CSV table of C-alpha atoms in Angstrom, one decimal:
chain,number,residue,atom,x,y,z
J,27,MET,CA,-0.1,-0.2,0.2
J,28,ALA,CA,1.2,3.4,-1.2
J,29,ASP,CA,2.1,5.6,2.1
J,30,ASP,CA,3.1,9.0,-0.3
J,31,LEU,CA,-0.1,11.3,0.4
J,32,LYS,CA,-0.4,13.4,-2.5
J,33,LYS,CA,-3.1,16.3,-1.5
J,34,GLY,CA,-5.1,16.9,-5.0
J,35,LEU,CA,-3.8,14.2,-6.5
J,36,GLU,CA,-1.0,16.5,-7.8
J,37,GLY,CA,1.6,14.7,-9.9
J,38,VAL,CA,-0.2,11.7,-10.0
J,39,LEU,CA,-0.6,9.7,-13.1
J,40,VAL,CA,-3.7,8.2,-13.0
J,41,ALA,CA,-4.6,7.6,-16.8
J,42,GLU,CA,-3.0,7.8,-20.5
J,43,SER,CA,-4.8,10.0,-23.0
J,44,GLY,CA,-4.6,11.4,-26.3
J,45,LEU,CA,-6.8,14.3,-26.6
J,46,SER,CA,-5.1,17.0,-25.4
J,47,SER,CA,-1.3,17.4,-23.7
J,48,ILE,CA,0.3,20.6,-22.0
J,49,ASP,CA,4.0,22.0,-21.8
J,50,GLY,CA,3.5,24.1,-18.2
J,51,ASP,CA,7.2,25.6,-19.2
J,52,ALA,CA,7.0,26.4,-22.7
J,53,GLY,CA,3.6,27.4,-22.9
J,54,ARG,CA,2.2,24.8,-25.0
J,55,LEU,CA,-1.4,23.4,-25.4
J,56,ILE,CA,-2.2,20.6,-28.2
J,57,TYR,CA,-5.6,18.9,-29.1
J,58,ARG,CA,-4.5,15.4,-30.8
J,59,GLY,CA,-0.9,16.7,-32.0
J,60,TYR,CA,-2.1,20.1,-33.2
J,61,SER,CA,-1.3,23.2,-31.3
J,62,ILE,CA,-3.9,25.3,-30.3
J,63,GLU,CA,-2.6,28.3,-32.2
J,64,GLU,CA,-3.1,26.7,-35.5
J,65,LEU,CA,-6.8,25.0,-34.5
J,66,ALA,CA,-8.0,28.4,-32.9
J,67,ARG,CA,-6.9,30.2,-35.7
J,68,GLY,CA,-7.6,27.9,-38.7
J,69,ALA,CA,-10.7,25.5,-37.5
J,70,SER,CA,-14.3,25.4,-36.1
J,71,TYR,CA,-14.9,24.4,-32.7
J,72,GLU,CA,-17.4,21.8,-35.3
J,73,GLU,CA,-13.9,20.6,-36.4
J,74,VAL,CA,-12.2,20.5,-33.2
J,75,LEU,CA,-15.1,18.3,-31.3
J,76,TYR,CA,-14.9,15.8,-34.4
J,77,LEU,CA,-11.0,16.1,-33.7
J,78,LEU,CA,-11.7,15.2,-30.0
J,79,TRP,CA,-14.2,12.7,-30.4
J,80,HIS,CA,-12.9,10.6,-33.7
J,81,GLY,CA,-9.3,11.5,-33.1
J,82,GLU,CA,-8.4,13.3,-36.7
J,83,LEU,CA,-9.4,16.0,-38.4
J,84,PRO,CA,-13.0,15.9,-40.9
J,85,GLY,CA,-12.7,16.0,-44.4
J,86,ALA,CA,-15.4,18.9,-46.1
J,87,ASP,CA,-17.6,15.6,-46.4
J,88,GLU,CA,-17.4,14.4,-42.8
J,89,LEU,CA,-17.7,17.8,-40.9
J,90,GLU,CA,-20.6,18.8,-43.2
J,91,SER,CA,-22.2,15.1,-42.1
J,92,PHE,CA,-21.6,16.0,-38.5
J,93,THR,CA,-22.3,19.7,-38.4
J,94,ALA,CA,-25.9,18.4,-39.7
J,95,ALA,CA,-26.0,16.2,-37.2
J,96,ILE,CA,-25.4,18.8,-34.7
J,97,ASN,CA,-28.0,21.1,-35.5
J,98,GLU,CA,-30.4,18.5,-36.3
J,99,GLU,CA,-30.2,18.1,-32.4
J,100,ARG,CA,-30.1,21.2,-31.2
J,101,ASP,CA,-33.7,21.7,-29.6
J,102,VAL,CA,-34.8,21.2,-26.5
J,103,SER,CA,-38.4,19.9,-25.2
J,104,GLU,CA,-41.0,21.9,-23.7
J,105,ASP,CA,-40.5,20.5,-20.2
J,106,VAL,CA,-36.8,22.1,-20.2
J,107,LEU,CA,-38.2,25.2,-21.4
J,108,GLU,CA,-40.6,25.0,-18.8
J,109,THR,CA,-37.7,24.7,-16.3
J,110,MET,CA,-35.6,26.9,-17.2
J,111,GLU,CA,-38.1,29.7,-17.2
J,112,ARG,CA,-38.8,28.6,-13.5
J,113,LEU,CA,-35.3,28.7,-12.5
J,114,ALA,CA,-35.0,32.0,-14.2
J,115,THR,CA,-38.2,33.2,-12.1
J,116,ALA,CA,-36.6,32.2,-9.1
J,117,ASP,CA,-33.5,34.1,-9.7
J,118,GLU,CA,-31.6,30.7,-10.1
J,119,GLN,CA,-27.7,30.9,-10.6
J,120,PRO,CA,-26.9,30.1,-14.0
J,121,MET,CA,-24.6,26.9,-13.3
J,122,ALA,CA,-27.3,25.4,-11.2
J,123,ALA,CA,-29.8,26.2,-14.1
J,124,LEU,CA,-27.4,24.5,-16.4
J,125,ARG,CA,-26.8,21.1,-14.3
J,126,THR,CA,-30.8,20.9,-13.7
J,127,ALA,CA,-30.9,21.1,-17.7
J,128,VAL,CA,-28.3,18.9,-18.3
J,129,SER,CA,-29.7,16.3,-16.0
J,130,MET,CA,-33.7,16.8,-17.8
J,131,LEU,CA,-31.9,16.1,-21.2
J,132,SER,CA,-31.8,12.4,-20.7
J,133,ALA,CA,-35.6,12.5,-20.3
J,134,SER,CA,-36.0,13.2,-24.1
J,135,GLU,CA,-33.0,10.7,-24.9
J,136,PRO,CA,-34.2,8.5,-27.8
J,137,GLU,CA,-31.4,5.8,-27.1
J,138,THR,CA,-31.9,5.2,-23.0
J,139,ASP,CA,-31.9,2.0,-23.0
J,140,ALA,CA,-28.9,1.4,-25.0
J,141,ASP,CA,-26.1,-0.5,-23.7
J,142,PRO,CA,-23.8,1.2,-21.4
J,143,GLU,CA,-20.7,-0.3,-23.3
J,144,ASP,CA,-22.2,0.7,-26.7
J,145,LEU,CA,-19.5,3.3,-27.0
J,146,GLU,CA,-21.0,4.6,-30.6
J,147,ALA,CA,-24.2,5.1,-28.6
J,148,THR,CA,-22.5,7.4,-25.6
J,149,LEU,CA,-20.9,9.4,-28.8
J,150,ARG,CA,-24.5,10.0,-30.2
J,151,LYS,CA,-25.5,10.9,-26.6
J,152,GLY,CA,-22.7,13.2,-26.1
J,153,ARG,CA,-23.2,15.0,-29.1
J,154,ARG,CA,-27.0,15.8,-28.6
J,155,ILE,CA,-25.9,17.2,-25.0
J,156,THR,CA,-23.6,19.2,-27.1
J,157,ALA,CA,-26.2,20.4,-28.9
J,158,LYS,CA,-28.7,21.0,-26.6
J,159,ILE,CA,-26.8,22.9,-24.2
J,160,PRO,CA,-26.3,26.3,-26.1
J,161,THR,CA,-30.3,26.2,-26.4
J,162,ALA,CA,-31.1,25.9,-22.9
J,163,LEU,CA,-28.5,28.1,-21.5
J,164,ALA,CA,-29.9,31.1,-24.2
J,165,ALA,CA,-32.9,30.5,-23.4
J,166,PHE,CA,-32.0,30.5,-19.6
J,167,GLU,CA,-31.1,34.1,-19.9
J,168,ARG,CA,-34.2,35.2,-22.5
J,169,TYR,CA,-36.1,34.4,-19.6
J,170,ARG,CA,-34.3,36.5,-17.0
J,171,LEU,CA,-34.9,39.2,-19.4
J,172,ASP,CA,-39.0,38.5,-19.5
J,173,GLU,CA,-37.9,37.4,-23.3
J,174,GLU,CA,-39.2,34.5,-25.2
J,175,PRO,CA,-36.6,32.3,-26.1
J,176,VAL,CA,-35.3,32.4,-29.8
J,177,ASP,CA,-35.4,29.0,-32.0
J,178,PRO,CA,-32.0,27.7,-33.2
J,179,HIS,CA,-30.7,29.2,-36.6
J,180,PRO,CA,-30.6,26.3,-39.2
J,181,GLU,CA,-27.8,27.9,-40.9
J,182,LEU,CA,-25.1,29.1,-38.3
J,183,GLY,CA,-22.9,27.1,-36.9
J,184,LEU,CA,-22.6,26.1,-32.7
J,185,ALA,CA,-21.1,29.5,-31.8
J,186,ALA,CA,-22.7,32.1,-33.9
J,187,ASN,CA,-26.0,30.2,-33.3
J,188,PHE,CA,-25.6,30.6,-29.7
J,189,LEU,CA,-24.9,34.4,-29.9
J,190,TYR,CA,-28.1,34.5,-31.8
J,191,MET,CA,-30.3,32.9,-29.8
J,192,LEU,CA,-29.3,35.1,-26.9
J,193,THR,CA,-30.0,38.5,-28.9
J,194,GLY,CA,-32.5,37.3,-31.8
J,195,GLU,CA,-29.6,39.1,-34.3
J,196,GLU,CA,-27.1,37.6,-36.1
J,197,PRO,CA,-23.9,38.4,-34.7
J,198,SER,CA,-21.1,39.9,-36.9
J,199,ASP,CA,-18.4,38.2,-38.4
J,200,ILE,CA,-15.9,39.5,-35.9
J,201,HIS,CA,-18.2,37.9,-33.1
J,202,ALA,CA,-18.8,34.6,-34.3
J,203,GLU,CA,-15.4,34.3,-35.4
J,204,THR,CA,-13.9,35.3,-31.6
J,205,PHE,CA,-16.6,33.7,-29.5
J,206,ASP,CA,-15.9,30.4,-31.9
J,207,GLN,CA,-12.2,30.6,-31.2
J,208,ALA,CA,-13.3,31.0,-27.1
J,209,LEU,CA,-14.9,27.5,-27.5
J,210,ILE,CA,-11.8,26.0,-29.2
J,211,LEU,CA,-9.6,27.3,-26.4
J,212,HIS,CA,-12.0,26.2,-23.4
J,213,ALA,CA,-12.6,22.6,-25.4
J,214,ASP,CA,-10.1,20.6,-23.5
J,215,HIS,CA,-7.2,20.8,-20.9
J,216,GLY,CA,-5.7,18.0,-19.8
J,217,LEU,CA,-7.1,16.1,-16.7
J,218,ASN,CA,-8.4,19.4,-15.1
J,219,ALA,CA,-11.2,18.9,-11.8
J,220,SER,CA,-14.4,18.6,-14.1
J,221,THR,CA,-12.9,16.3,-16.6
J,222,PHE,CA,-11.6,14.2,-13.8
J,223,THR,CA,-15.0,14.0,-12.1
J,224,SER,CA,-16.4,13.0,-15.7
J,225,MET,CA,-14.4,10.2,-15.8
J,226,VAL,CA,-14.8,8.9,-12.4
J,227,ILE,CA,-18.3,8.8,-13.1
J,228,GLY,CA,-17.9,7.3,-16.7
J,229,SER,CA,-15.6,4.7,-14.9
J,230,THR,CA,-18.9,3.6,-13.3
J,231,MET,CA,-20.4,2.7,-16.8
J,232,ALA,CA,-23.3,5.8,-15.4
J,233,ASP,CA,-24.6,7.4,-18.4
J,234,ILE,CA,-23.1,10.5,-20.2
J,235,TYR,CA,-25.9,12.6,-19.2
J,236,SER,CA,-24.8,11.7,-15.5
J,237,ALA,CA,-21.0,11.9,-16.0
J,238,VAL,CA,-21.3,15.6,-17.9
J,239,THR,CA,-24.0,16.6,-15.0
J,240,GLY,CA,-21.0,15.8,-12.8
J,241,GLY,CA,-18.4,17.8,-15.0
J,242,VAL,CA,-20.7,20.7,-14.7
J,243,SER,CA,-20.7,20.5,-10.8
J,244,ALA,CA,-17.4,20.5,-10.7
J,245,LEU,CA,-16.9,23.5,-13.0
J,246,SER,CA,-18.9,25.5,-10.8
J,247,GLY,CA,-16.7,25.5,-8.0
J,248,PRO,CA,-14.7,29.1,-7.5
J,249,LEU,CA,-11.5,27.2,-7.3
J,250,HIS,CA,-12.1,25.8,-10.9
J,251,GLY,CA,-14.5,28.3,-13.1
J,252,GLY,CA,-15.3,31.5,-12.6
J,253,ALA,CA,-12.1,33.4,-12.6
J,254,ASN,CA,-13.2,35.2,-15.7
J,255,GLN,CA,-15.8,36.5,-13.9
J,256,ASP,CA,-13.7,37.9,-11.0
J,257,VAL,CA,-11.5,39.8,-13.5
J,258,MET,CA,-14.3,41.6,-15.1
J,259,GLU,CA,-15.4,42.3,-11.7
J,260,VAL,CA,-12.0,44.1,-11.0
J,261,LEU,CA,-11.9,45.7,-14.5
J,262,PHE,CA,-15.4,47.2,-13.5
J,263,GLU,CA,-13.7,48.9,-10.2
J,264,ILE,CA,-10.9,50.2,-12.3
J,265,ASP,CA,-13.7,51.6,-14.9
J,266,GLU,CA,-15.5,53.3,-11.7
J,267,SER,CA,-12.9,54.5,-10.0
J,268,ASP,CA,-11.2,58.0,-9.8
J,269,LEU,CA,-7.8,56.6,-10.5
J,270,ASP,CA,-5.7,56.4,-13.6
J,271,HIS,CA,-6.5,52.4,-14.3
J,272,ARG,CA,-2.2,52.6,-14.2
J,273,GLU,CA,-2.5,54.0,-10.7
J,274,TRP,CA,-5.7,52.2,-9.5
J,275,VAL,CA,-3.2,48.3,-10.2
J,276,GLU,CA,-0.2,50.1,-8.3
J,277,GLN,CA,-2.2,51.0,-5.5
J,278,ALA,CA,-3.7,47.5,-5.2
J,279,ASN,CA,-0.6,45.8,-5.8
J,280,GLU,CA,1.3,47.9,-2.8
J,281,ALA,CA,-1.9,46.8,-0.8
J,282,GLY,CA,-1.3,43.1,-1.5
J,283,ARG,CA,-4.2,42.7,-3.4
J,284,ARG,CA,-4.9,39.4,-5.5
J,285,ILE,CA,-5.4,40.3,-9.6
J,286,PRO,CA,-7.5,37.4,-10.7
J,287,GLY,CA,-6.6,35.8,-13.9
J,288,PHE,CA,-2.6,35.1,-13.2
J,289,GLY,CA,-1.1,31.9,-12.7
J,290,HIS,CA,-2.2,28.9,-13.1
J,291,ARG,CA,-2.0,25.4,-11.8
J,292,VAL,CA,0.1,23.7,-14.6
J,293,TYR,CA,1.3,26.8,-16.6
J,294,ASN,CA,4.9,28.7,-15.7
J,295,VAL,CA,4.5,30.9,-18.3
J,296,LYS,CA,2.0,33.0,-20.3
J,297,ASP,CA,-1.2,30.7,-21.1
J,298,PRO,CA,-1.1,30.5,-25.1
J,299,ARG,CA,-4.8,30.7,-25.0
J,300,ALA,CA,-4.4,34.0,-23.5
J,301,GLU,CA,-2.5,35.1,-25.9
J,302,ILE,CA,-4.9,34.3,-28.4
J,303,LEU,CA,-8.4,36.1,-27.0
J,304,GLN,CA,-5.4,39.2,-25.9
J,305,GLU,CA,-5.3,39.5,-29.9
J,306,ARG,CA,-9.2,39.3,-30.4
J,307,SER,CA,-9.4,41.6,-27.8
J,308,LYS,CA,-7.6,44.3,-29.6
J,309,GLU,CA,-9.6,43.6,-32.7
J,310,LEU,CA,-12.6,43.8,-30.4
J,311,ALA,CA,-11.5,47.3,-29.2
J,312,ASN,CA,-10.7,48.6,-32.6
J,313,GLU,CA,-14.2,48.3,-33.4
J,314,GLY,CA,-15.3,49.9,-30.5
J,315,ASP,CA,-14.8,50.9,-27.1
J,316,SER,CA,-11.2,50.0,-26.3
J,317,LYS,CA,-10.8,50.8,-22.3
J,318,TRP,CA,-11.3,47.1,-21.4
J,319,TYR,CA,-8.1,46.1,-23.5
J,320,ASP,CA,-6.3,49.0,-22.2
J,321,TYR,CA,-7.2,47.9,-18.1
J,322,THR,CA,-5.9,44.2,-19.1
J,323,THR,CA,-2.7,45.3,-21.4
J,324,THR,CA,-1.9,47.8,-18.3
J,325,ILE,CA,-2.2,45.6,-15.7
J,326,GLU,CA,-0.4,42.6,-17.3
J,327,GLN,CA,2.7,44.7,-18.4
J,328,TYR,CA,2.6,46.3,-14.5
J,329,LEU,CA,2.6,42.7,-12.8
J,330,SER,CA,4.4,40.7,-15.3
J,331,GLU,CA,7.3,43.1,-16.3
J,332,GLU,CA,7.6,45.7,-13.3
J,333,GLN,CA,6.8,43.4,-10.4
J,334,GLY,CA,8.7,40.5,-11.9
J,335,LEU,CA,5.6,38.0,-11.5
J,336,ALA,CA,6.6,36.6,-15.1
J,337,GLU,CA,9.9,35.7,-13.3
J,338,LYS,CA,8.3,33.9,-11.1
J,339,GLY,CA,6.4,31.6,-13.1
J,340,ILE,CA,3.1,33.8,-12.6
J,341,ALA,CA,1.6,35.3,-15.8
J,342,PRO,CA,-1.9,35.4,-17.0
J,343,ASN,CA,-3.9,32.7,-17.5
J,344,VAL,CA,-7.1,32.2,-20.4
J,345,ASP,CA,-9.4,33.8,-18.0
J,346,PHE,CA,-7.3,37.0,-17.7
J,347,TYR,CA,-8.4,37.9,-21.3
J,348,SER,CA,-11.4,35.7,-21.8
J,349,GLY,CA,-13.4,37.8,-19.1
J,350,SER,CA,-13.3,41.1,-21.4
J,351,VAL,CA,-13.5,39.5,-24.4
J,352,TYR,CA,-17.1,38.0,-23.5
J,353,TYR,CA,-18.0,41.4,-22.5
J,354,GLN,CA,-17.2,42.9,-25.4
J,355,LEU,CA,-19.1,40.3,-27.2
J,356,GLY,CA,-22.1,41.1,-24.8
J,357,ILE,CA,-22.3,38.0,-23.0
J,358,PRO,CA,-23.6,38.8,-19.2
J,359,ILE,CA,-21.0,38.1,-17.0
J,360,ASP,CA,-22.3,35.3,-14.9
J,361,MET,CA,-23.1,33.3,-17.7
J,362,TYR,CA,-19.0,33.1,-18.4
J,363,THR,CA,-18.8,29.8,-16.5
J,364,PRO,CA,-21.7,28.1,-18.1
J,365,ILE,CA,-19.8,29.2,-21.6
J,366,PHE,CA,-17.1,27.3,-20.0
J,367,ALA,CA,-18.7,24.1,-19.6
J,368,MET,CA,-20.5,25.1,-23.2
J,369,SER,CA,-17.3,24.6,-24.3
J,370,ARG,CA,-15.6,21.8,-22.3
J,371,VAL,CA,-18.3,19.0,-22.8
J,372,GLY,CA,-16.6,18.4,-25.9
J,373,GLY,CA,-13.6,17.1,-23.9
J,374,TRP,CA,-15.6,15.8,-20.9
J,375,VAL,CA,-17.3,13.6,-23.5
J,376,GLY,CA,-14.3,12.7,-25.3
J,377,HIS,CA,-12.3,11.7,-22.0
J,378,VAL,CA,-15.2,9.5,-20.7
J,379,LEU,CA,-15.5,7.9,-24.2
J,380,GLU,CA,-11.3,7.2,-24.5
J,381,TYR,CA,-11.3,6.1,-20.9
J,382,GLN,CA,-14.6,3.4,-21.5
J,383,GLU,CA,-12.4,1.9,-24.1
J,384,ASP,CA,-10.1,0.4,-21.8
J,385,ASN,CA,-12.4,0.7,-18.4
J,386,ARG,CA,-11.7,0.8,-14.8
J,387,LEU,CA,-13.5,1.2,-12.0
J,388,ILE,CA,-11.6,4.4,-10.5
J,389,ARG,CA,-11.2,4.0,-6.9
J,390,PRO,CA,-8.3,5.6,-5.6
J,391,LEU,CA,-7.1,4.8,-1.7
J,392,SER,CA,-7.5,7.2,1.4
J,393,ARG,CA,-5.5,7.2,4.7
J,394,TYR,CA,-7.5,6.7,7.6
J,395,THR,CA,-6.5,8.8,10.5
J,396,GLY,CA,-9.4,8.4,12.9
J,397,PRO,CA,-9.6,6.6,16.3
J,398,GLU,CA,-8.8,2.5,16.6
J,399,ASP,CA,-10.6,0.1,19.1
J,400,GLN,CA,-13.6,2.4,20.3
J,401,GLU,CA,-15.6,0.6,23.0
J,402,PHE,CA,-19.3,0.8,22.1
J,403,VAL,CA,-21.6,1.6,24.5
J,404,PRO,CA,-25.3,1.1,23.8
J,405,LEU,CA,-27.9,3.9,23.8
J,406,GLU,CA,-29.5,3.8,27.2
J,407,ASP,CA,-26.1,4.0,28.5
J,408,ARG,CA,-24.6,7.0,26.9
């Protein structure tokens, strides 16, 4: 029996995967051997889903069939819509609403009786979940605004369609492209907490709805998801301050305040996904209000270069720039983590499928630290 305790399983190798790999020292992320930079700048989110689930990039015909299959599954049942309306009226948190929605989706699953070991059926179920999550999320937001949901647009891709369902208007090309890139960047990232949660549930041969619901639940914790919302709250604070943004960050630093969006459990250098989103933030700034881009770049320059955080291995992560990018796209800040889940479901499904190909129930050990040889006292004598 192993005696070494690894809190948080840090450094413990528990699985092999061909989906994604991270080099934290070089700031490199790959999906199935392709760099995240190449995929974000040259592929669509649908192509990346196909890559994660099938192990290779699709050809034109394969992509057309794959995209059509996703588009056909976008509608959600009236029961789900009614529940989203009730939760919106009750002022439920978006991640809690999403958790409920994913669990409810199984009620309309046409292959609910499929053999748990039928991985092709599991993949089809995962595709349906991926297609329906944006519709449920957009409906929840519309209900919060006292507006009716917008039906999915049959000719728009997953990213553009979500923005369309939020507003009822087709997004501009730059908005659609930016959001598509954001979904690609968040699709997978090694064996993070939510992915591992999904894998643990999948290892019991529970259905993929249970695994994805578990992934959503894990992602809802503030130590995993939500940092980009925290970044945006800081940017709002800067914007409302009487100080110049440079002065604000200097005073915050002198007061010992931690700025969210810096540092990562894996990366010791700037997150490559942050590099890409910074570029998009600049493009969005060029067509509108540039202050959010100015704030983030000033903070990064001051903390990384002048305060030496980069030399200490503390650099901007993906959340530092995704928050302002989403805000520039008109997305409510408490929807940022649900959007994270909307993208990461591709990785969750992919990892569950991969693990179940050679499945073994995940059952780690714990070290008992309680008392020994307690003498039992009957209830009447206690």
